[in-house]
Amino acid sequence: ELMTGYTMLRNGGVGNGGQPWVLRWSSRIRLTWLSFTLFIILVFFPLIAHYYLTTIDDADDAGKRIFGPRTGNELCEVKHVQDLCRIRESVSEELLQLEAKRQELNSEIAKLNLKIEACKKSIENAKQDLLQLKNVISQTEHSYKELMAQNQPKLSLPIRLLPDKDDVNFPLPKSNRNCRLHNCFDYSRCPLTSGFPVYVYNSDDYPFGSSLDPLIKQAFEATVRTNVYVTENANIACVYIILVGEMQEPVMPKPTELEQQLHSLPYWRTDGHNHLIINLSRKSETQNFIYNISTGRAMIAQSTFYDAQYRPGFDIVVSPLVHAMSEPNFLEIPPQVPVKRKYLFSFQGEKIESLRSSLQEVRSFEEEIEGNAPADYDDRIITTLKAVQDSKLDFVLVEFTCKNQPKASLPTEWALCGERDDRLELLKLSTFALIITPGDTHLVISAGCTMRLFEALEVGAIPVVLGEQVQLPYNDVIRWNEAALIIPKPRITEVHFLLRSISDNDLLAMRRQGRFLWETYFSTSDNVFSTVLAIIRTRIQIPAAPIREEPAVEIPHRSGKAAGTDPNMADNGDLDLGPVETEPPYASPKYLRNFTLTAMDIYRNWNSAPGPFHLFPYTPFDPVLPSEAKFLGSGTGFRPIGGGAGGSGKEFQAALGGNVPREQFTVVMLTYEREEVLMNSLERLNGLPYLNKVVVVWNSPKLPSEDLLWPDIGVPIMVVRTEKNSLNNRFLPWDEIDTEAILSIDDDAHLRHDEIMFGFRVWREARDRIVGFPGRYHAWDIPHQSWLYNSNYSCELSMVLTGAAFFHKYYAYLYSYVMPQAIRDMVDEYINCEDIAMNFLVSHLTRKPPIKVTSRWTFRCPGCPQALSHDDSHFHERHKCINFFVKVYGYMPLLYTQFRVDSVLFKTRLPHDKTKCFKFI
């Protein structure tokens, strides 16, 4: 039916019953109801569900809330919502915290902005203040420069004078015998800045050269080759030197021939000005052939002079050249002690009147010297000395007749007896050695007298010269009264009393000074030639050439490892180390008085040294001992006295103290293939005040490891390569050492910074001493009659080990260049004793013991490899060294002391605002 009705509807409503509109209405009703139903379901049902889910039901019965609204906690009880709830709570809490932080940061930002504004204002104010300070400093510097220019006008080196080749304007003296420097020497050839160039003629180029003694000529040529003043450029020379003697008798040229050959020298210039004629004597036989030669304005250096021939202040009396080609054997030289020997005095000689020298053969003495023969006290001398010998009050030995044929001599001169070895054996047994000058007072000095003086000084017999008219060698620069007795002949009857009245201390001082003079000016050809040049250079006031420094060959190394801080090193107790250095390393001021020193301090430099190892005069550093070095580093005069303000500890710590306000020291560290130990020691120096530089003496032929990283300690580290493994390298005067103070330290020595600083402060108050930490002493072994080295704890000491000690660089020059080579050779032989040698040297020069600081006696180096001092043979070698050094010096120079330096307030508890100062106790 439905299908039929539907068909009818499609056909226009014509069907059964004829009711098409009913069907149309029914269909519309169904569609409307269906649409309304869907609308209700889709709209109102979600609204009702949402209402029941979000509205809180007021019913108390939980079981009745089937569709009623639920609370948040109740919703979280549902499993699938619990995780989301936890996340929501966590996020909410974090948001709250972030908000609080944001507010806090905003508050801080606001405060910082205020501070920034304040800092900007402060910076502007500081810039203004800085600008004002710069202006003040600039004005102050300008004022300072003006004051310095007023008080110390700037000096520049003068233009070097180059004299005319012909010297046509040089004035002539009335007589050659009246020659002095002011009228016979051309100063224009010798400017102050010339360096004192000396030109030496080659004697073989002239006929008289074949007549020279071969040994003297060979020794002279060897000396000339090594002398720093000799030049090959004759045009710039200040002095010209020609060797004319000693000549051999059979082939000696005639005086007229020699005179012609001298006048034909290429730079003689008609009168020989600025020339020096040297006539050396190796034997006691006198050859005064120059007396008969016209030498013009040339200076003469020889051992024999007549008063008519000698020109004081112009000519030079030289010592004989005994050791021409050999060095003195120190082991054969007798010791200086005991002071008194078997004989109080001795004399051997014979007076020969009939002998005629070359002087008398050509011109008689009476023809040259006007007046009567001089009074002769020789008979009275013979009578008096024989009476003393016969009295037997003292053992004396006097012989006025030679057992064998006496040596040739001049008339009225006492000839030498016997051979040289026999004479030395007698002098070794004599406290004093008599030297009787020639009876002819016109003979001011003779080769025989100089030979007697040489032999007496060599073996330690104090010379007693009878005859005050004598001109001893180098008498214008040497105080002979400190090493010899010069007595007028009329006092011969008082000689015995005078010799007995001299104390032992004075005898030892004179013997030590005589040894110094002999070793420094007499002993070798180098010494004789250098002394002659030094006298001329001193007379014309030219400073000496700088003594050479040891060039440091640096080993390349990598640095950059940050140095750590050892807590043991940083622990300085209550000691304030002083002000912290913020400036870069600076060197000690240079010595600037060279150009005035020769004119002001002649005698002090030639005579002041108490021992034989006095440094060459007038060097660029301290020319005298540091104990006298008031001028060191001042440049313009004396240093200020005192470094504080009246003894206040605060002022002392605020400054370094001492007499020099600014000073640093250099560490010299000797090492041998112990890299780890070395690196640790270098790191311990980090932050050490007043440290200028560290010089590491690499004593091994094997170079350091290429991958070794050296620590950065804030100051330069110079690694120096040595030519050989020698402990003497510790004391070489390296040119990299720019300070006067040297801290010699072993690579395994452990010292705290406060200990080092205290030692430095003490050294500054005693610059001529060795100041160190571990002390040692020497002792006399009665059973074996020898000296021993002792390291036990003791109440006194005589040495300070240089494995941790301060000393002046001055002593490095002396140790390396002046001290006898035999000592350095023994150090190399034993690989030991270099510290003993340095203590011997300093005590010998100063006659003072070293200074020990702090209570340290040994050093502890945990984990260090075995050291040389741990060897069983170490002490036996040191015993041998001490006894050998005593033979070289001739006596024991070490001195005992019970003196130790500590802080005045050592172990005294004070408030922190009460600072410490230091003083000797």
mmCIF file of C-alpha atoms in Angstrom, residues 247 553 573 656 895:
data_model
loop_
_atom_site.group_PDB
_atom_site.id
_atom_site.type_symbol
_atom_site.label_atom_id
_atom_site.label_comp_id
_atom_site.label_asym_id
_atom_site.label_seq_id
_atom_site.Cartn_x
_atom_site.Cartn_y
_atom_site.Cartn_z
ATOM 1 C CA MET A 247 170.179 41.006 26.364
ATOM 2 C CA VAL A 553 124.432 30.650 26.192
ATOM 3 C CA GLY A 573 104.566 32.799 60.242
ATOM 4 C CA LEU A 656 113.223 47.119 52.104
ATOM 5 C CA LEU A 895 137.639 32.559 61.195
#
